[in-house]
């Protein structure tokens, strides 16, 4: 199964992708995570990407397409993937179609997580993760049971993304509306667009996605 989760930053794509990964044996391909790993390594791609990411803009289609193409050639993706954060432009969507066609594969569904912009700034600026296991938390919506201690691994160090600050979030939302939202009609015309309400609770969004997956 090949799924795309599509929605603005803060819509909950990463959270839902992790749940789908665990339940359906799919592999989450988060281009944001891949870029952050490249930044942490200090690779050439990472150095270029950091400047763009910190401005809330999009990394070039060439770089992104090469990253995803390489990743799709790895053996662990054979049973299916959830694309989280890719494609983000019409050019990336066209490249993905070509990549999949070359492999004799096709997209099963594109799930749009519909959200209102006004809630996203609060969602994004409040989020943080455990530095040890990556579990996600939020200042208001999802606190660890014991303050300062990760529920999952007991870790006591937490990290925030450098682009999760209000000014950058505004640019990221602008990039979404200008460059990524045009993908919605593209996939609707192909008959594979499904929509869920991303404004409800995390468990409810999971239920909606599972219900949509039953229809494919
Ligand atoms: P994300 O973790 O998906 O919010 O991505 C963080 C940042 O990485 C974005 O704001 C972009 O700068 C960059 N990025 C991630 N995926 C892509 C993509 N498919 N195309 C261009 N830039 C991307």
PDB file of C-alpha atoms and ligand atoms in Angstrom:
ATOM      1  CA  UNK A   1       0.000   0.000   0.000  1.00  0.00           C
ATOM      2  CA  UNK A   2       1.284   3.459  -0.849  1.00  0.00           C
ATOM      3  CA  UNK A   3      -0.341   6.313   1.017  1.00  0.00           C
ATOM      4  CA  UNK A   4       0.248  10.039   1.139  1.00  0.00           C
ATOM      5  CA  UNK A   5      -0.707  12.088   4.178  1.00  0.00           C
ATOM      6  CA  UNK A   6      -1.329  15.615   2.984  1.00  0.00           C
ATOM      7  CA  UNK A   7      -1.963  18.623   5.176  1.00  0.00           C
ATOM      8  CA  UNK A   8      -0.372  21.778   6.536  1.00  0.00           C
ATOM      9  CA  UNK A   9       2.401  21.710   9.140  1.00  0.00           C
ATOM     10  CA  UNK A  10       0.888  20.768  12.490  1.00  0.00           C
ATOM     11  CA  UNK A  11      -2.032  18.851  10.962  1.00  0.00           C
ATOM     12  CA  UNK A  12      -0.804  15.691  12.693  1.00  0.00           C
ATOM     13  CA  UNK A  13       0.728  13.866   9.716  1.00  0.00           C
ATOM     14  CA  UNK A  14       3.708  12.562  11.668  1.00  0.00           C
ATOM     15  CA  UNK A  15       1.602  11.359  14.597  1.00  0.00           C
ATOM     16  CA  UNK A  16      -0.841   9.529  12.346  1.00  0.00           C
ATOM     17  CA  UNK A  17       1.935   8.133  10.136  1.00  0.00           C
ATOM     18  CA  UNK A  18       3.559   6.535  13.197  1.00  0.00           C
ATOM     19  CA  UNK A  19       0.256   4.896  14.112  1.00  0.00           C
ATOM     20  CA  UNK A  20      -0.311   3.602  10.574  1.00  0.00           C
ATOM     21  CA  UNK A  21       3.235   2.302  10.477  1.00  0.00           C
ATOM     22  CA  UNK A  22       2.715   0.272  13.645  1.00  0.00           C
ATOM     23  CA  UNK A  23      -0.708  -1.061  12.656  1.00  0.00           C
ATOM     24  CA  UNK A  24      -0.237  -1.852   8.970  1.00  0.00           C
ATOM     25  CA  UNK A  25       3.443  -2.734   8.748  1.00  0.00           C
ATOM     26  CA  UNK A  26       4.130   0.226   6.485  1.00  0.00           C
ATOM     27  CA  UNK A  27       7.245   2.381   6.586  1.00  0.00           C
ATOM     28  CA  UNK A  28       6.870   6.090   7.362  1.00  0.00           C
ATOM     29  CA  UNK A  29       8.892   8.217   4.969  1.00  0.00           C
ATOM     30  CA  UNK A  30       9.066  11.689   6.487  1.00  0.00           C
ATOM     31  CA  UNK A  31      11.081  14.011   4.291  1.00  0.00           C
ATOM     32  CA  UNK A  32      11.264  16.519   7.161  1.00  0.00           C
ATOM     33  CA  UNK A  33      12.868  13.850   9.397  1.00  0.00           C
ATOM     34  CA  UNK A  34      15.270  12.887   6.608  1.00  0.00           C
ATOM     35  CA  UNK A  35      16.333  16.503   6.155  1.00  0.00           C
ATOM     36  CA  UNK A  36      16.751  16.995   9.916  1.00  0.00           C
ATOM     37  CA  UNK A  37      18.971  13.886   9.975  1.00  0.00           C
ATOM     38  CA  UNK A  38      21.034  15.362   7.114  1.00  0.00           C
ATOM     39  CA  UNK A  39      21.324  18.650   9.036  1.00  0.00           C
ATOM     40  CA  UNK A  40      22.459  16.783  12.168  1.00  0.00           C
ATOM     41  CA  UNK A  41      25.079  14.873  10.140  1.00  0.00           C
ATOM     42  CA  UNK A  42      26.315  18.121   8.635  1.00  0.00           C
ATOM     43  CA  UNK A  43      26.193  16.671   5.103  1.00  0.00           C
ATOM     44  CA  UNK A  44      26.258  18.939   2.047  1.00  0.00           C
ATOM     45  CA  UNK A  45      22.500  18.479   1.538  1.00  0.00           C
ATOM     46  CA  UNK A  46      21.939  19.149   5.241  1.00  0.00           C
ATOM     47  CA  UNK A  47      23.886  22.397   5.175  1.00  0.00           C
ATOM     48  CA  UNK A  48      21.918  23.654   2.164  1.00  0.00           C
ATOM     49  CA  UNK A  49      18.589  22.499   3.587  1.00  0.00           C
ATOM     50  CA  UNK A  50      19.058  24.107   7.010  1.00  0.00           C
ATOM     51  CA  UNK A  51      19.106  27.631   5.611  1.00  0.00           C
ATOM     52  CA  UNK A  52      15.880  27.030   3.696  1.00  0.00           C
ATOM     53  CA  UNK A  53      14.118  25.168   6.530  1.00  0.00           C
ATOM     54  CA  UNK A  54      14.873  27.866   9.070  1.00  0.00           C
ATOM     55  CA  UNK A  55      13.158  30.387   6.789  1.00  0.00           C
ATOM     56  CA  UNK A  56      10.088  28.125   6.512  1.00  0.00           C
ATOM     57  CA  UNK A  57      10.587  27.762   2.765  1.00  0.00           C
ATOM     58  CA  UNK A  58      10.733  24.612   0.644  1.00  0.00           C
ATOM     59  CA  UNK A  59      13.909  22.729  -0.222  1.00  0.00           C
ATOM     60  CA  UNK A  60      14.414  22.294  -3.993  1.00  0.00           C
ATOM     61  CA  UNK A  61      12.397  19.721  -5.913  1.00  0.00           C
ATOM     62  CA  UNK A  62      15.636  18.171  -7.253  1.00  0.00           C
ATOM     63  CA  UNK A  63      16.994  17.464  -3.785  1.00  0.00           C
ATOM     64  CA  UNK A  64      13.681  16.163  -2.469  1.00  0.00           C
ATOM     65  CA  UNK A  65      12.993  13.919  -5.434  1.00  0.00           C
ATOM     66  CA  UNK A  66      16.497  12.422  -5.220  1.00  0.00           C
ATOM     67  CA  UNK A  67      16.072  11.750  -1.490  1.00  0.00           C
ATOM     68  CA  UNK A  68      12.731   9.972  -1.922  1.00  0.00           C
ATOM     69  CA  UNK A  69      13.848   8.062  -4.994  1.00  0.00           C
ATOM     70  CA  UNK A  70      16.879   6.685  -3.131  1.00  0.00           C
ATOM     71  CA  UNK A  71      14.742   5.790  -0.146  1.00  0.00           C
ATOM     72  CA  UNK A  72      12.149   3.953  -2.267  1.00  0.00           C
ATOM     73  CA  UNK A  73      14.946   1.762  -3.635  1.00  0.00           C
ATOM     74  CA  UNK A  74      15.675   0.403  -0.166  1.00  0.00           C
ATOM     75  CA  UNK A  75      14.332  -3.058   0.651  1.00  0.00           C
ATOM     76  CA  UNK A  76      12.319  -2.082   3.751  1.00  0.00           C
ATOM     77  CA  UNK A  77       9.882  -0.053   1.620  1.00  0.00           C
ATOM     78  CA  UNK A  78       8.753  -3.084  -0.404  1.00  0.00           C
ATOM     79  CA  UNK A  79       5.666  -3.785   1.744  1.00  0.00           C
ATOM     80  CA  UNK A  80       4.396  -0.250   1.414  1.00  0.00           C
ATOM     81  CA  UNK A  81       5.011   3.276   2.611  1.00  0.00           C
ATOM     82  CA  UNK A  82       3.295   6.290   4.112  1.00  0.00           C
ATOM     83  CA  UNK A  83       4.635   9.467   2.585  1.00  0.00           C
ATOM     84  CA  UNK A  84       4.639  12.206   5.221  1.00  0.00           C
ATOM     85  CA  UNK A  85       5.708  15.601   3.861  1.00  0.00           C
ATOM     86  CA  UNK A  86       6.228  14.516   0.250  1.00  0.00           C
ATOM     87  CA  UNK A  87       5.150  15.513  -2.343  1.00  0.00           C
ATOM     88  CA  UNK A  88       4.846  19.209  -1.507  1.00  0.00           C
ATOM     89  CA  UNK A  89       4.797  20.718  -5.002  1.00  0.00           C
ATOM     90  CA  UNK A  90       3.238  19.817  -8.346  1.00  0.00           C
ATOM     91  CA  UNK A  91       6.709  19.014  -9.722  1.00  0.00           C
ATOM     92  CA  UNK A  92       7.327  16.578  -6.843  1.00  0.00           C
ATOM     93  CA  UNK A  93       3.934  14.940  -7.446  1.00  0.00           C
ATOM     94  CA  UNK A  94       4.791  14.456 -11.132  1.00  0.00           C
ATOM     95  CA  UNK A  95       8.199  12.964 -10.209  1.00  0.00           C
ATOM     96  CA  UNK A  96       6.552  10.609  -7.732  1.00  0.00           C
ATOM     97  CA  UNK A  97       4.126   9.390 -10.404  1.00  0.00           C
ATOM     98  CA  UNK A  98       7.097   8.659 -12.670  1.00  0.00           C
ATOM     99  CA  UNK A  99       9.071   6.896  -9.923  1.00  0.00           C
ATOM    100  CA  UNK A 100       6.139   4.666  -9.042  1.00  0.00           C
ATOM    101  CA  UNK A 101       5.302   3.931 -12.695  1.00  0.00           C
ATOM    102  CA  UNK A 102       8.899   2.803 -13.282  1.00  0.00           C
ATOM    103  CA  UNK A 103       8.503   0.339 -10.436  1.00  0.00           C
ATOM    104  CA  UNK A 104       5.049  -0.810 -11.646  1.00  0.00           C
ATOM    105  CA  UNK A 105       3.456   0.681  -8.516  1.00  0.00           C
ATOM    106  CA  UNK A 106       0.581   3.106  -8.009  1.00  0.00           C
ATOM    107  CA  UNK A 107      -0.676   5.323  -5.217  1.00  0.00           C
ATOM    108  CA  UNK A 108      -3.547   3.778  -3.260  1.00  0.00           C
ATOM    109  CA  UNK A 109      -4.797   6.889  -1.496  1.00  0.00           C
ATOM    110  CA  UNK A 110      -4.007  10.457  -0.589  1.00  0.00           C
ATOM    111  CA  UNK A 111      -5.458  11.414   2.779  1.00  0.00           C
ATOM    112  CA  UNK A 112      -6.009  15.104   3.327  1.00  0.00           C
ATOM    113  CA  UNK A 113      -5.984  16.130   6.986  1.00  0.00           C
ATOM    114  CA  UNK A 114      -8.188  19.209   6.991  1.00  0.00           C
ATOM    115  CA  UNK A 115      -7.353  21.810   9.632  1.00  0.00           C
ATOM    116  CA  UNK A 116      -7.923  25.517  10.268  1.00  0.00           C
ATOM    117  CA  UNK A 117      -4.802  27.678  10.191  1.00  0.00           C
ATOM    118  CA  UNK A 118      -5.615  29.484  13.435  1.00  0.00           C
ATOM    119  CA  UNK A 119      -5.120  26.359  15.567  1.00  0.00           C
ATOM    120  CA  UNK A 120      -1.871  25.354  13.848  1.00  0.00           C
ATOM    121  CA  UNK A 121       0.406  28.035  15.281  1.00  0.00           C
ATOM    122  CA  UNK A 122      -0.499  26.949  18.829  1.00  0.00           C
ATOM    123  CA  UNK A 123      -0.170  23.269  17.939  1.00  0.00           C
ATOM    124  CA  UNK A 124       3.256  23.725  16.380  1.00  0.00           C
ATOM    125  CA  UNK A 125       4.882  26.180  18.768  1.00  0.00           C
ATOM    126  CA  UNK A 126       3.894  24.010  21.766  1.00  0.00           C
ATOM    127  CA  UNK A 127       5.241  20.698  20.531  1.00  0.00           C
ATOM    128  CA  UNK A 128       8.419  18.939  21.611  1.00  0.00           C
ATOM    129  CA  UNK A 129       9.864  15.432  21.565  1.00  0.00           C
ATOM    130  CA  UNK A 130      11.857  13.137  23.820  1.00  0.00           C
ATOM    131  CA  UNK A 131      15.523  13.435  22.816  1.00  0.00           C
ATOM    132  CA  UNK A 132      16.022   9.738  23.528  1.00  0.00           C
ATOM    133  CA  UNK A 133      13.063   7.934  21.897  1.00  0.00           C
ATOM    134  CA  UNK A 134      11.380  10.640  19.803  1.00  0.00           C
ATOM    135  CA  UNK A 135       7.980  10.397  21.555  1.00  0.00           C
ATOM    136  CA  UNK A 136       5.974  13.540  20.873  1.00  0.00           C
ATOM    137  CA  UNK A 137       4.465  15.855  23.515  1.00  0.00           C
ATOM    138  CA  UNK A 138       2.753  19.236  23.686  1.00  0.00           C
ATOM    139  CA  UNK A 139       2.815  22.049  26.260  1.00  0.00           C
ATOM    140  CA  UNK A 140      -1.002  22.173  26.406  1.00  0.00           C
ATOM    141  CA  UNK A 141      -2.462  19.104  24.689  1.00  0.00           C
ATOM    142  CA  UNK A 142      -0.201  16.168  25.557  1.00  0.00           C
ATOM    143  CA  UNK A 143       1.958  16.478  28.659  1.00  0.00           C
ATOM    144  CA  UNK A 144       3.974  13.557  30.062  1.00  0.00           C
ATOM    145  CA  UNK A 145       2.293  11.930  33.097  1.00  0.00           C
ATOM    146  CA  UNK A 146       5.237  13.051  35.264  1.00  0.00           C
ATOM    147  CA  UNK A 147       6.523  16.492  34.339  1.00  0.00           C
ATOM    148  CA  UNK A 148       9.940  16.322  32.668  1.00  0.00           C
ATOM    149  CA  UNK A 149       9.943  12.522  32.295  1.00  0.00           C
ATOM    150  CA  UNK A 150       9.120  10.736  29.034  1.00  0.00           C
ATOM    151  CA  UNK A 151       6.162   8.326  29.440  1.00  0.00           C
ATOM    152  CA  UNK A 152       7.648   5.882  26.953  1.00  0.00           C
ATOM    153  CA  UNK A 153      11.330   5.587  27.899  1.00  0.00           C
ATOM    154  CA  UNK A 154      11.840   7.573  31.107  1.00  0.00           C
ATOM    155  CA  UNK A 155      14.132  10.020  29.283  1.00  0.00           C
ATOM    156  CA  UNK A 156      14.489  13.462  30.826  1.00  0.00           C
ATOM    157  CA  UNK A 157      15.828  15.445  27.877  1.00  0.00           C
ATOM    158  CA  UNK A 158      13.458  16.977  25.371  1.00  0.00           C
ATOM    159  CA  UNK A 159      14.009  18.855  22.132  1.00  0.00           C
ATOM    160  CA  UNK A 160      12.104  21.413  20.092  1.00  0.00           C
ATOM    161  CA  UNK A 161      12.514  21.896  16.342  1.00  0.00           C
ATOM    162  CA  UNK A 162      14.284  25.123  15.434  1.00  0.00           C
ATOM    163  CA  UNK A 163      11.596  25.835  12.794  1.00  0.00           C
ATOM    164  CA  UNK A 164       8.697  25.450  15.260  1.00  0.00           C
ATOM    165  CA  UNK A 165       8.718  29.159  16.140  1.00  0.00           C
ATOM    166  CA  UNK A 166       5.828  31.482  15.305  1.00  0.00           C
ATOM    167  CA  UNK A 167       7.532  33.539  12.540  1.00  0.00           C
ATOM    168  CA  UNK A 168       8.685  30.440  10.670  1.00  0.00           C
ATOM    169  CA  UNK A 169       5.321  28.739  11.089  1.00  0.00           C
ATOM    170  CA  UNK A 170       3.641  31.609   9.223  1.00  0.00           C
ATOM    171  CA  UNK A 171       6.021  31.103   6.264  1.00  0.00           C
ATOM    172  CA  UNK A 172       5.485  27.340   6.364  1.00  0.00           C
ATOM    173  CA  UNK A 173       1.715  27.809   6.224  1.00  0.00           C
ATOM    174  CA  UNK A 174       2.124  30.222   3.306  1.00  0.00           C
ATOM    175  CA  UNK A 175       4.280  27.651   1.477  1.00  0.00           C
ATOM    176  CA  UNK A 176       1.598  25.029   2.119  1.00  0.00           C
ATOM    177  CA  UNK A 177      -1.240  27.122   0.716  1.00  0.00           C
ATOM    178  CA  UNK A 178       0.714  28.381  -2.293  1.00  0.00           C
ATOM    179  CA  UNK A 179       2.670  25.300  -3.296  1.00  0.00           C
ATOM    180  CA  UNK A 180       1.158  22.192  -1.709  1.00  0.00           C
ATOM    181  CA  UNK A 181      -2.608  22.825  -1.615  1.00  0.00           C
ATOM    182  CA  UNK A 182      -2.761  22.729  -5.481  1.00  0.00           C
ATOM    183  CA  UNK A 183      -2.031  19.002  -5.142  1.00  0.00           C
ATOM    184  CA  UNK A 184      -5.527  18.477  -3.723  1.00  0.00           C
ATOM    185  CA  UNK A 185      -7.339  18.959  -7.064  1.00  0.00           C
ATOM    186  CA  UNK A 186      -4.534  17.001  -8.773  1.00  0.00           C
ATOM    187  CA  UNK A 187      -5.276  13.923  -6.646  1.00  0.00           C
ATOM    188  CA  UNK A 188      -9.041  14.535  -6.581  1.00  0.00           C
ATOM    189  CA  UNK A 189      -9.013  14.310 -10.385  1.00  0.00           C
ATOM    190  CA  UNK A 190      -7.262  10.962 -10.114  1.00  0.00           C
ATOM    191  CA  UNK A 191     -10.091   9.755  -7.818  1.00  0.00           C
ATOM    192  CA  UNK A 192      -7.786   8.865  -4.902  1.00  0.00           C
ATOM    193  CA  UNK A 193      -8.259  11.844  -2.566  1.00  0.00           C
ATOM    194  CA  UNK A 194      -9.826  11.058   0.852  1.00  0.00           C
ATOM    195  CA  UNK A 195     -10.496  13.696   3.480  1.00  0.00           C
ATOM    196  CA  UNK A 196     -10.518  13.525   7.260  1.00  0.00           C
ATOM    197  CA  UNK A 197     -11.212  16.192   9.862  1.00  0.00           C
ATOM    198  CA  UNK A 198      -7.839  16.898  11.448  1.00  0.00           C
ATOM    199  CA  UNK A 199      -9.328  19.218  14.082  1.00  0.00           C
ATOM    200  CA  UNK A 200     -10.677  16.437  16.300  1.00  0.00           C
ATOM    201  CA  UNK A 201      -8.606  14.444  18.823  1.00  0.00           C
ATOM    202  CA  UNK A 202      -5.676  12.234  17.819  1.00  0.00           C
ATOM    203  CA  UNK A 203      -7.613   8.969  18.375  1.00  0.00           C
ATOM    204  CA  UNK A 204     -10.600  10.217  16.432  1.00  0.00           C
ATOM    205  CA  UNK A 205      -8.432  11.192  13.457  1.00  0.00           C
ATOM    206  CA  UNK A 206      -6.906   7.702  13.527  1.00  0.00           C
ATOM    207  CA  UNK A 207     -10.428   6.219  13.451  1.00  0.00           C
ATOM    208  CA  UNK A 208     -11.381   8.389  10.484  1.00  0.00           C
ATOM    209  CA  UNK A 209      -8.259   7.366   8.571  1.00  0.00           C
ATOM    210  CA  UNK A 210      -8.849   3.681   9.291  1.00  0.00           C
ATOM    211  CA  UNK A 211     -12.432   4.042   8.036  1.00  0.00           C
ATOM    212  CA  UNK A 212     -11.174   5.638   4.803  1.00  0.00           C
ATOM    213  CA  UNK A 213      -8.630   2.845   4.343  1.00  0.00           C
ATOM    214  CA  UNK A 214     -11.483   0.310   4.496  1.00  0.00           C
ATOM    215  CA  UNK A 215     -12.865   1.900   1.311  1.00  0.00           C
ATOM    216  CA  UNK A 216      -9.808   1.257  -0.854  1.00  0.00           C
TER     217      UNK A 216
HETATM  218  P1  LIG B   1       8.199  18.917   8.009  1.00  0.00           P
HETATM  219  O1  LIG B   1       8.929  18.144   9.062  1.00  0.00           O
HETATM  220  O2  LIG B   1       7.444  18.027   7.046  1.00  0.00           O
HETATM  221  O3  LIG B   1       7.339  20.012   8.589  1.00  0.00           O
HETATM  222  O4  LIG B   1       9.320  19.638   7.129  1.00  0.00           O
HETATM  223  C1  LIG B   1      10.208  20.600   7.691  1.00  0.00           C
HETATM  224  C2  LIG B   1      10.831  21.426   6.584  1.00  0.00           C
HETATM  225  O5  LIG B   1      11.593  20.577   5.729  1.00  0.00           O
HETATM  226  C3  LIG B   1       9.854  22.137   5.660  1.00  0.00           C
HETATM  227  O6  LIG B   1       9.411  23.373   6.187  1.00  0.00           O
HETATM  228  C4  LIG B   1      10.709  22.313   4.400  1.00  0.00           C
HETATM  229  O7  LIG B   1      11.639  23.368   4.551  1.00  0.00           O
HETATM  230  C5  LIG B   1      11.499  21.009   4.370  1.00  0.00           C
HETATM  231  N1  LIG B   1      10.800  19.953   3.599  1.00  0.00           N
HETATM  232  C6  LIG B   1      10.317  18.768   4.077  1.00  0.00           C
HETATM  233  N2  LIG B   1       9.780  18.043   3.094  1.00  0.00           N
HETATM  234  C7  LIG B   1       9.909  18.780   1.958  1.00  0.00           C
HETATM  235  C8  LIG B   1       9.521  18.592   0.610  1.00  0.00           C
HETATM  236  N3  LIG B   1       8.869  17.488   0.209  1.00  0.00           N
HETATM  237  N4  LIG B   1       9.810  19.579  -0.281  1.00  0.00           N
HETATM  238  C9  LIG B   1      10.469  20.693   0.089  1.00  0.00           C
HETATM  239  N5  LIG B   1      10.846  20.948   1.346  1.00  0.00           N
HETATM  240  C10 LIG B   1      10.569  20.006   2.288  1.00  0.00           C
END
